[in-house]
Amino acid sequence: MNQFLALLVDGYRDLNARKLFWITLIISGLVICVAAIFGIKGTAITFAGSRMADFAPMDPLAWYTWGYGKIFIGVWLNWAAIALALISTAGLFPDLISSGSIDLYLSKPISRLRLFLFKYVTGLLFVALQVAVFSAASFLLFGIRAHAWRPGIFMAIPIVVCMFSYLFGFCVLLGVWTRSTIAAILLTVLLWFGMWLVQYSDSQLLQINVMIGMQVDRDKQSLATTDAELREANGAGSSTTRPASLTTERDSTAVELSDVEKTQARFVMIRNIVKGVKTVIPKTGETNDLLDRWLLSDSDANEIVAAMTGSRSRRRQARGQVSRSPEEDVTLGAIQAQEIQRHTSMWYIIGTSLLCEAVVVGFAAWIFCRRDY
């Protein structure tokens, strides 16, 4: 324990000397100050005390929570702050190796593996402290400005730290391997973009597959209706041209259904490939989205998606009880895709991501312990 505390203090001094620790903390304070300009009064969201938008009959708290989560937590805490944290901590291992200070550490009664793990945990504690301060300030802000106390905000601490650990593991591996802080940062950012691209592609393919599935169901329903009308017309012995027109309509619908099912099969195959790739990599975006589950109910999330896509169609339209426009199909496809994503197992998201991180960190530790310094 004494060794860990000594390395923790040494790591803090190193990070403090770079000033980025305090810079990140100050920027977090400024973000909170900007967020404090917004508030809720009645059914409206206010800006600097003035009514900005009235969301009646919708819940203004849901919009306030969504906006805060997407803008202040999503943009700052999950992107900008993590980028600064990577810059701050990327040099922990390359500087330790290249500066020769590792000789001093190894001259003490401490194993290389323990030294590696202690340094790794030090980098994670840097982010945990930053997120804890931001979460505490956000909790107070919600209570004062939105008149709602949301303990779920503190879930940002394990979620953001977990998400950072995925990237930090790659950064440590690249730093130990290349011994270059700059190379570790650039390659980690490149990998981060690749992870985001895979997850974004999977999300879009899921929505497309949902919409194609809706089209298949609609064509099957239309085909069944036409068949029923055709049997009724033939049974009545109609001498008009109606049976012929129904036959033509049925054939056209059958051809359309066949084409749509082929398209569906192709998109399902593509998504299965993308999903397979996504399974074995850290899920940074889906980990961040876990916070929405704690802050927003399913109904509030669906209401916001419907409003964002420009439609107020309700669930009864999703069940096919009334005819829908193409715009409503887009809305309902987005809602159903979101519901699938929101109900994806948390243990799958975090478990597979941590498994990948364990492999990466284990490889980095192996290189650190085997390399001559």
Short mmCIF file of C-alpha atoms in Angstrom, two decimals:
data_model
loop_
_atom_site.label_atom_id
_atom_site.label_comp_id
_atom_site.label_asym_id
_atom_site.label_seq_id
_atom_site.Cartn_x
_atom_site.Cartn_y
_atom_site.Cartn_z
CA MET A 1 0.00 0.00 0.00
CA ASN A 2 2.84 2.40 0.83
CA GLN A 3 4.37 1.73 -2.58
CA PHE A 4 1.07 2.48 -4.28
CA LEU A 5 0.59 5.73 -2.35
CA ALA A 6 4.14 6.80 -3.16
CA LEU A 7 3.61 6.13 -6.88
CA LEU A 8 0.23 7.86 -6.72
CA VAL A 9 1.78 10.98 -5.23
CA ASP A 10 4.57 10.86 -7.79
CA GLY A 11 2.05 10.49 -10.62
CA TYR A 12 0.01 13.42 -9.29
CA ARG A 13 3.14 15.59 -9.14
CA ASP A 14 3.97 14.65 -12.70
CA LEU A 15 0.45 15.46 -13.93
CA ASN A 16 0.33 18.64 -11.85
CA ALA A 17 3.60 19.82 -13.40
CA ARG A 18 1.97 19.68 -16.82
CA LYS A 19 -0.80 22.04 -15.62
CA LEU A 20 -3.37 20.10 -17.67
CA PHE A 21 -4.95 18.72 -14.51
CA TRP A 22 -5.91 22.19 -13.35
CA ILE A 23 -6.69 23.40 -16.86
CA THR A 24 -9.20 20.57 -17.30
CA LEU A 25 -10.70 21.30 -13.88
CA ILE A 26 -11.05 25.00 -14.69
CA ILE A 27 -12.70 24.28 -18.04
CA SER A 28 -15.11 21.89 -16.30
CA GLY A 29 -16.05 24.76 -13.99
CA LEU A 30 -16.65 27.04 -16.97
CA VAL A 31 -18.86 24.39 -18.59
CA ILE A 32 -20.92 24.19 -15.41
CA CYS A 33 -21.25 28.00 -15.38
CA VAL A 34 -22.53 27.96 -18.97
CA ALA A 35 -24.99 25.17 -18.12
CA ALA A 36 -26.22 27.20 -15.14
CA ILE A 37 -27.54 29.86 -17.54
CA PHE A 38 -30.26 27.40 -18.57
CA GLY A 39 -33.09 26.41 -16.25
CA ILE A 40 -36.74 25.36 -16.04
CA LYS A 41 -39.69 27.55 -15.11
CA GLY A 42 -43.12 25.98 -15.39
CA THR A 43 -43.41 24.33 -18.80
CA ALA A 44 -40.60 26.35 -20.36
CA ILE A 45 -36.83 26.19 -20.49
CA THR A 46 -35.25 29.52 -19.59
CA PHE A 47 -32.04 31.17 -20.74
CA ALA A 48 -30.55 33.71 -18.34
CA GLY A 49 -33.95 33.93 -16.65
CA SER A 50 -35.88 34.57 -19.89
CA ARG A 51 -38.30 32.05 -21.40
CA MET A 52 -36.51 30.43 -24.33
CA ALA A 53 -38.92 27.65 -25.42
CA ASP A 54 -42.23 26.29 -24.13
CA PHE A 55 -42.49 22.49 -24.36
CA ALA A 56 -46.08 22.04 -23.15
CA PRO A 57 -47.61 19.47 -23.18
CA MET A 58 -44.25 17.68 -23.28
CA ASP A 59 -42.13 17.42 -20.15
CA PRO A 60 -39.57 20.28 -20.11
CA LEU A 61 -37.46 18.36 -17.58
CA ALA A 62 -36.98 15.56 -20.13
CA TRP A 63 -35.72 18.09 -22.68
CA TYR A 64 -33.49 19.77 -20.12
CA THR A 65 -32.06 16.39 -19.08
CA TRP A 66 -31.56 15.30 -22.69
CA GLY A 67 -29.88 18.58 -23.66
CA TYR A 68 -27.62 18.54 -20.62
CA GLY A 69 -26.68 14.93 -21.25
CA LYS A 70 -25.97 15.40 -24.95
CA ILE A 71 -24.27 18.80 -24.88
CA PHE A 72 -22.53 19.29 -21.56
CA ILE A 73 -21.90 15.68 -20.59
CA GLY A 74 -21.77 14.21 -24.11
CA VAL A 75 -19.60 16.85 -25.79
CA TRP A 76 -17.46 18.00 -22.88
CA LEU A 77 -17.14 15.08 -20.49
CA ASN A 78 -17.19 12.23 -23.04
CA TRP A 79 -15.11 13.88 -25.75
CA ALA A 80 -13.17 17.03 -24.92
CA ALA A 81 -12.32 16.13 -21.31
CA ILE A 82 -11.27 12.61 -22.29
CA ALA A 83 -9.11 13.98 -25.10
CA LEU A 84 -7.38 16.29 -22.59
CA ALA A 85 -7.04 13.37 -20.17
CA LEU A 86 -5.36 11.27 -22.87
CA ILE A 87 -2.93 14.10 -23.59
CA SER A 88 -2.23 14.45 -19.86
CA THR A 89 -1.67 10.76 -19.16
CA ALA A 90 -0.19 9.55 -22.45
CA GLY A 91 3.34 10.37 -21.29
CA LEU A 92 3.20 8.35 -18.06
CA PHE A 93 4.87 5.28 -19.54
CA PRO A 94 6.97 6.72 -22.40
CA ASP A 95 8.51 9.29 -20.03
CA LEU A 96 9.09 6.61 -17.41
CA ILE A 97 10.93 4.43 -19.93
CA SER A 98 12.82 7.01 -21.98
CA SER A 99 13.90 9.36 -19.19
CA GLY A 100 15.75 6.67 -17.29
CA SER A 101 13.66 7.19 -14.16
CA ILE A 102 12.56 3.58 -14.38
CA ASP A 103 16.03 2.57 -13.11
CA LEU A 104 15.28 4.41 -9.87
CA TYR A 105 11.95 2.62 -9.49
CA LEU A 106 13.40 -0.80 -10.27
CA SER A 107 16.15 -0.28 -7.74
CA LYS A 108 13.42 -0.39 -5.09
CA PRO A 109 11.83 -3.65 -3.88
CA ILE A 110 8.98 -3.55 -6.39
CA SER A 111 8.26 -5.86 -9.30
CA ARG A 112 7.86 -4.60 -12.84
CA LEU A 113 4.28 -5.87 -13.04
CA ARG A 114 3.31 -4.09 -9.83
CA LEU A 115 4.98 -0.90 -11.05
CA PHE A 116 3.07 -1.17 -14.33
CA LEU A 117 -0.29 -1.72 -12.63
CA PHE A 118 0.24 1.09 -10.12
CA LYS A 119 1.07 3.52 -12.92
CA TYR A 120 -1.96 2.36 -14.89
CA VAL A 121 -4.31 2.90 -11.95
CA THR A 122 -2.79 6.36 -11.40
CA GLY A 123 -3.89 7.40 -14.88
CA LEU A 124 -7.43 6.17 -14.22
CA LEU A 125 -7.62 8.01 -10.88
CA PHE A 126 -6.77 11.25 -12.68
CA VAL A 127 -9.94 10.94 -14.75
CA ALA A 128 -12.03 9.66 -11.84
CA LEU A 129 -11.23 12.78 -9.82
CA GLN A 130 -12.11 15.10 -12.71
CA VAL A 131 -15.42 13.35 -13.40
CA ALA A 132 -16.33 13.21 -9.69
CA VAL A 133 -15.95 16.99 -9.36
CA PHE A 134 -17.99 17.59 -12.53
CA SER A 135 -20.72 15.14 -11.45
CA ALA A 136 -21.06 16.72 -8.01
CA ALA A 137 -21.40 20.17 -9.58
CA SER A 138 -23.94 18.83 -12.10
CA PHE A 139 -26.00 17.24 -9.32
CA LEU A 140 -26.23 20.58 -7.51
CA LEU A 141 -26.97 22.39 -10.78
CA PHE A 142 -29.90 20.09 -11.56
CA GLY A 143 -31.33 20.56 -8.12
CA ILE A 144 -31.08 24.35 -8.19
CA ARG A 145 -31.85 25.18 -11.84
CA ALA A 146 -34.14 22.29 -12.84
CA HIS A 147 -35.71 21.69 -9.42
CA ALA A 148 -34.93 17.99 -9.71
CA TRP A 149 -32.35 16.04 -7.77
CA ARG A 150 -30.91 13.35 -10.02
CA PRO A 151 -28.56 10.93 -8.19
CA GLY A 152 -28.22 9.09 -11.51
CA ILE A 153 -25.79 11.82 -12.60
CA PHE A 154 -23.15 10.20 -10.38
CA MET A 155 -23.27 7.16 -12.67
CA ALA A 156 -21.17 9.33 -14.99
CA ILE A 157 -18.17 8.56 -12.76
CA PRO A 158 -17.92 4.79 -13.43
CA ILE A 159 -19.25 5.14 -16.99
CA VAL A 160 -16.80 7.83 -18.14
CA VAL A 161 -13.87 6.25 -16.29
CA CYS A 162 -14.74 2.91 -17.88
CA MET A 163 -14.93 4.50 -21.31
CA PHE A 164 -11.59 6.29 -20.76
CA SER A 165 -9.96 3.06 -19.62
CA TYR A 166 -10.68 1.47 -23.01
CA LEU A 167 -8.70 4.22 -24.76
CA PHE A 168 -6.06 4.47 -22.05
CA GLY A 169 -5.30 0.77 -22.43
CA PHE A 170 -4.47 1.25 -26.12
CA CYS A 171 -2.54 4.43 -25.30
CA VAL A 172 -0.42 2.57 -22.74
CA LEU A 173 0.26 -0.29 -25.16
CA LEU A 174 1.32 2.10 -27.91
CA GLY A 175 3.38 4.18 -25.47
CA VAL A 176 5.25 1.14 -24.16
CA TRP A 177 5.74 -0.20 -27.66
CA THR A 178 6.86 3.02 -29.41
CA ARG A 179 8.28 4.88 -26.37
CA SER A 180 6.80 8.01 -27.93
CA THR A 181 4.08 10.11 -26.31
CA ILE A 182 3.11 11.80 -29.57
CA ALA A 183 2.81 8.50 -31.43
CA ALA A 184 0.74 7.01 -28.62
CA ILE A 185 -1.69 9.96 -28.67
CA LEU A 186 -2.08 10.08 -32.46
CA LEU A 187 -2.54 6.34 -32.87
CA THR A 188 -5.01 6.19 -29.96
CA VAL A 189 -7.09 8.99 -31.46
CA LEU A 190 -7.07 7.14 -34.77
CA LEU A 191 -8.27 3.96 -33.06
CA TRP A 192 -10.90 5.98 -31.21
CA PHE A 193 -12.24 7.28 -34.50
CA GLY A 194 -12.27 3.76 -35.91
CA MET A 195 -14.27 2.48 -32.93
CA TRP A 196 -16.75 5.32 -33.30
CA LEU A 197 -17.10 4.65 -37.03
CA VAL A 198 -17.88 0.97 -36.48
CA GLN A 199 -20.48 1.74 -33.80
CA TYR A 200 -22.07 4.54 -35.86
CA SER A 201 -22.29 2.23 -38.89
CA ASP A 202 -23.92 -0.47 -36.77
CA SER A 203 -26.46 2.04 -35.42
CA GLN A 204 -27.38 3.29 -38.90
CA LEU A 205 -27.60 -0.24 -40.30
CA LEU A 206 -29.88 -1.21 -37.43
CA GLN A 207 -32.26 1.66 -38.24
CA ILE A 208 -32.21 0.76 -41.95
CA ASN A 209 -32.96 -2.89 -41.16
CA VAL A 210 -35.86 -1.86 -38.92
CA MET A 211 -37.33 0.33 -41.68
CA ILE A 212 -36.90 -2.41 -44.29
CA GLY A 213 -38.58 -4.85 -41.93
CA MET A 214 -41.51 -2.45 -41.62
CA GLN A 215 -41.74 -2.31 -45.42
CA VAL A 216 -41.70 -6.13 -45.63
CA ASP A 217 -44.50 -6.38 -43.08
CA ARG A 218 -46.50 -3.75 -44.95
CA ASP A 219 -46.11 -5.58 -48.28
CA LYS A 220 -47.06 -8.91 -46.71
CA GLN A 221 -50.15 -7.34 -45.19
CA SER A 222 -51.05 -5.76 -48.53
CA LEU A 223 -50.53 -9.09 -50.31
CA ALA A 224 -52.76 -10.91 -47.82
CA THR A 225 -55.47 -8.26 -48.22
CA THR A 226 -55.31 -8.49 -52.01
CA ASP A 227 -55.50 -12.30 -51.89
CA ALA A 228 -58.58 -12.09 -49.69
CA GLU A 229 -60.24 -9.61 -52.04
CA LEU A 230 -59.33 -11.77 -55.04
CA ARG A 231 -60.87 -14.89 -53.46
CA GLU A 232 -63.99 -12.91 -52.63
CA ALA A 233 -64.27 -11.56 -56.19
CA ASN A 234 -63.77 -14.99 -57.78
CA GLY A 235 -66.23 -16.59 -55.39
CA ALA A 236 -68.88 -14.02 -56.28
CA GLY A 237 -68.44 -14.86 -59.96
CA SER A 238 -67.82 -11.25 -60.89
CA SER A 239 -67.89 -10.59 -64.61
CA THR A 240 -66.14 -7.26 -64.29
CA THR A 241 -62.47 -6.53 -64.72
CA ARG A 242 -61.94 -6.37 -60.94
CA PRO A 243 -60.38 -9.88 -60.62
CA ALA A 244 -57.90 -8.99 -63.38
CA SER A 245 -56.96 -5.70 -61.74
CA LEU A 246 -56.56 -7.43 -58.38
CA THR A 247 -54.35 -10.07 -59.99
CA THR A 248 -52.17 -7.37 -61.54
CA GLU A 249 -51.95 -5.56 -58.18
CA ARG A 250 -51.08 -8.79 -56.42
CA ASP A 251 -48.32 -9.64 -58.90
CA SER A 252 -46.86 -6.14 -58.56
CA THR A 253 -46.88 -6.37 -54.76
CA ALA A 254 -45.31 -9.85 -54.88
CA VAL A 255 -42.46 -8.58 -57.09
CA GLU A 256 -41.93 -5.60 -54.79
CA LEU A 257 -41.92 -7.87 -51.73
CA SER A 258 -39.35 -10.16 -53.33
CA ASP A 259 -37.05 -7.22 -54.11
CA VAL A 260 -37.40 -5.79 -50.60
CA GLU A 261 -36.67 -9.17 -48.99
CA LYS A 262 -33.49 -9.49 -51.09
CA THR A 263 -32.44 -6.01 -50.00
CA GLN A 264 -33.22 -6.92 -46.40
CA ALA A 265 -31.06 -10.05 -46.62
CA ARG A 266 -28.11 -8.01 -47.96
CA PHE A 267 -28.37 -5.39 -45.21
CA VAL A 268 -28.73 -8.07 -42.53
CA MET A 269 -25.56 -9.73 -43.80
CA ILE A 270 -23.66 -6.41 -43.80
CA ARG A 271 -24.85 -5.56 -40.29
CA ASN A 272 -23.89 -9.02 -39.01
CA ILE A 273 -20.34 -8.40 -40.26
CA VAL A 274 -20.20 -4.93 -38.68
CA LYS A 275 -21.73 -6.27 -35.46
CA GLY A 276 -19.13 -9.03 -35.36
CA VAL A 277 -16.35 -6.44 -35.57
CA LYS A 278 -18.07 -4.29 -32.95
CA THR A 279 -18.32 -7.23 -30.55
CA VAL A 280 -14.55 -7.61 -30.21
CA ILE A 281 -13.69 -3.91 -29.83
CA PRO A 282 -14.41 -1.50 -26.96
CA LYS A 283 -17.82 0.12 -27.28
CA THR A 284 -17.06 3.72 -26.39
CA GLY A 285 -20.26 5.21 -27.79
CA GLU A 286 -22.59 2.60 -26.30
CA THR A 287 -20.84 2.92 -22.93
CA ASN A 288 -21.49 6.67 -22.98
CA ASP A 289 -25.13 6.08 -23.89
CA LEU A 290 -25.61 4.03 -20.73
CA LEU A 291 -25.93 7.30 -18.80
CA ASP A 292 -29.12 8.11 -20.75
CA ARG A 293 -30.73 4.99 -19.28
CA TRP A 294 -30.25 6.43 -15.80
CA LEU A 295 -31.39 9.94 -16.66
CA LEU A 296 -34.22 9.39 -19.19
CA SER A 297 -37.14 6.97 -19.20
CA ASP A 298 -37.96 5.03 -22.38
CA SER A 299 -41.09 7.13 -22.99
CA ASP A 300 -39.18 10.42 -22.64
CA ALA A 301 -36.42 9.18 -24.96
CA ASN A 302 -38.95 8.09 -27.60
CA GLU A 303 -40.82 11.40 -27.35
CA ILE A 304 -37.60 13.31 -27.94
CA VAL A 305 -36.65 11.14 -30.93
CA ALA A 306 -40.10 11.68 -32.43
CA ALA A 307 -39.80 15.44 -32.00
CA MET A 308 -36.24 15.51 -33.36
CA THR A 309 -37.28 13.69 -36.53
CA GLY A 310 -40.12 16.14 -37.12
CA SER A 311 -43.09 13.90 -36.37
CA ARG A 312 -45.50 13.44 -33.47
CA SER A 313 -46.83 10.06 -34.59
CA ARG A 314 -47.69 7.86 -31.65
CA ARG A 315 -47.35 4.20 -30.81
CA ARG A 316 -50.66 3.24 -32.35
CA GLN A 317 -49.19 4.21 -35.73
CA ALA A 318 -46.17 2.01 -35.02
CA ARG A 319 -48.56 -0.92 -34.66
CA GLY A 320 -49.99 -0.28 -38.11
CA GLN A 321 -53.40 0.80 -36.90
CA VAL A 322 -53.41 3.77 -39.24
CA SER A 323 -51.63 4.57 -42.49
CA ARG A 324 -48.23 6.19 -42.18
CA SER A 325 -46.30 8.65 -44.29
CA PRO A 326 -42.62 8.10 -45.24
CA GLU A 327 -41.64 10.72 -42.66
CA GLU A 328 -43.48 8.76 -39.98
CA ASP A 329 -41.70 5.59 -41.09
CA VAL A 330 -38.36 7.33 -40.48
CA THR A 331 -39.54 8.43 -37.04
CA LEU A 332 -40.86 5.01 -36.06
CA GLY A 333 -37.74 3.32 -37.41
CA ALA A 334 -35.57 5.62 -35.28
CA ILE A 335 -37.72 4.95 -32.21
CA GLN A 336 -37.63 1.17 -32.63
CA ALA A 337 -33.88 1.21 -33.29
CA GLN A 338 -33.36 3.32 -30.18
CA GLU A 339 -35.45 0.92 -28.09
CA ILE A 340 -33.32 -2.00 -29.27
CA GLN A 341 -30.13 -0.14 -28.40
CA ARG A 342 -31.43 1.04 -25.02
CA HIS A 343 -32.31 -2.53 -24.07
CA THR A 344 -28.99 -4.01 -25.15
CA SER A 345 -27.48 -5.77 -22.14
CA MET A 346 -25.23 -3.52 -20.10
CA TRP A 347 -23.12 -6.54 -19.23
CA TYR A 348 -22.59 -7.25 -22.93
CA ILE A 349 -21.51 -3.66 -23.62
CA ILE A 350 -19.14 -3.34 -20.67
CA GLY A 351 -18.11 -6.98 -20.42
CA THR A 352 -16.88 -7.38 -24.01
CA SER A 353 -15.21 -3.96 -23.86
CA LEU A 354 -13.35 -4.76 -20.63
CA LEU A 355 -12.34 -8.13 -22.05
CA CYS A 356 -10.72 -6.38 -25.02
CA GLU A 357 -9.08 -3.89 -22.65
CA ALA A 358 -7.74 -6.74 -20.49
CA VAL A 359 -6.11 -8.33 -23.54
CA VAL A 360 -4.56 -5.01 -24.62
CA VAL A 361 -3.32 -4.09 -21.12
CA GLY A 362 -2.04 -7.62 -20.59
CA PHE A 363 0.00 -7.39 -23.78
CA ALA A 364 1.33 -3.97 -22.74
CA ALA A 365 2.30 -5.37 -19.32
CA TRP A 366 4.08 -8.29 -21.01
CA ILE A 367 6.14 -5.91 -23.17
CA PHE A 368 6.88 -3.69 -20.13
CA CYS A 369 8.07 -6.64 -18.03
CA ARG A 370 10.14 -8.32 -20.76
CA ARG A 371 11.83 -5.30 -22.34
CA ASP A 372 15.39 -4.31 -21.38
CA TYR A 373 15.77 -0.76 -20.11
#
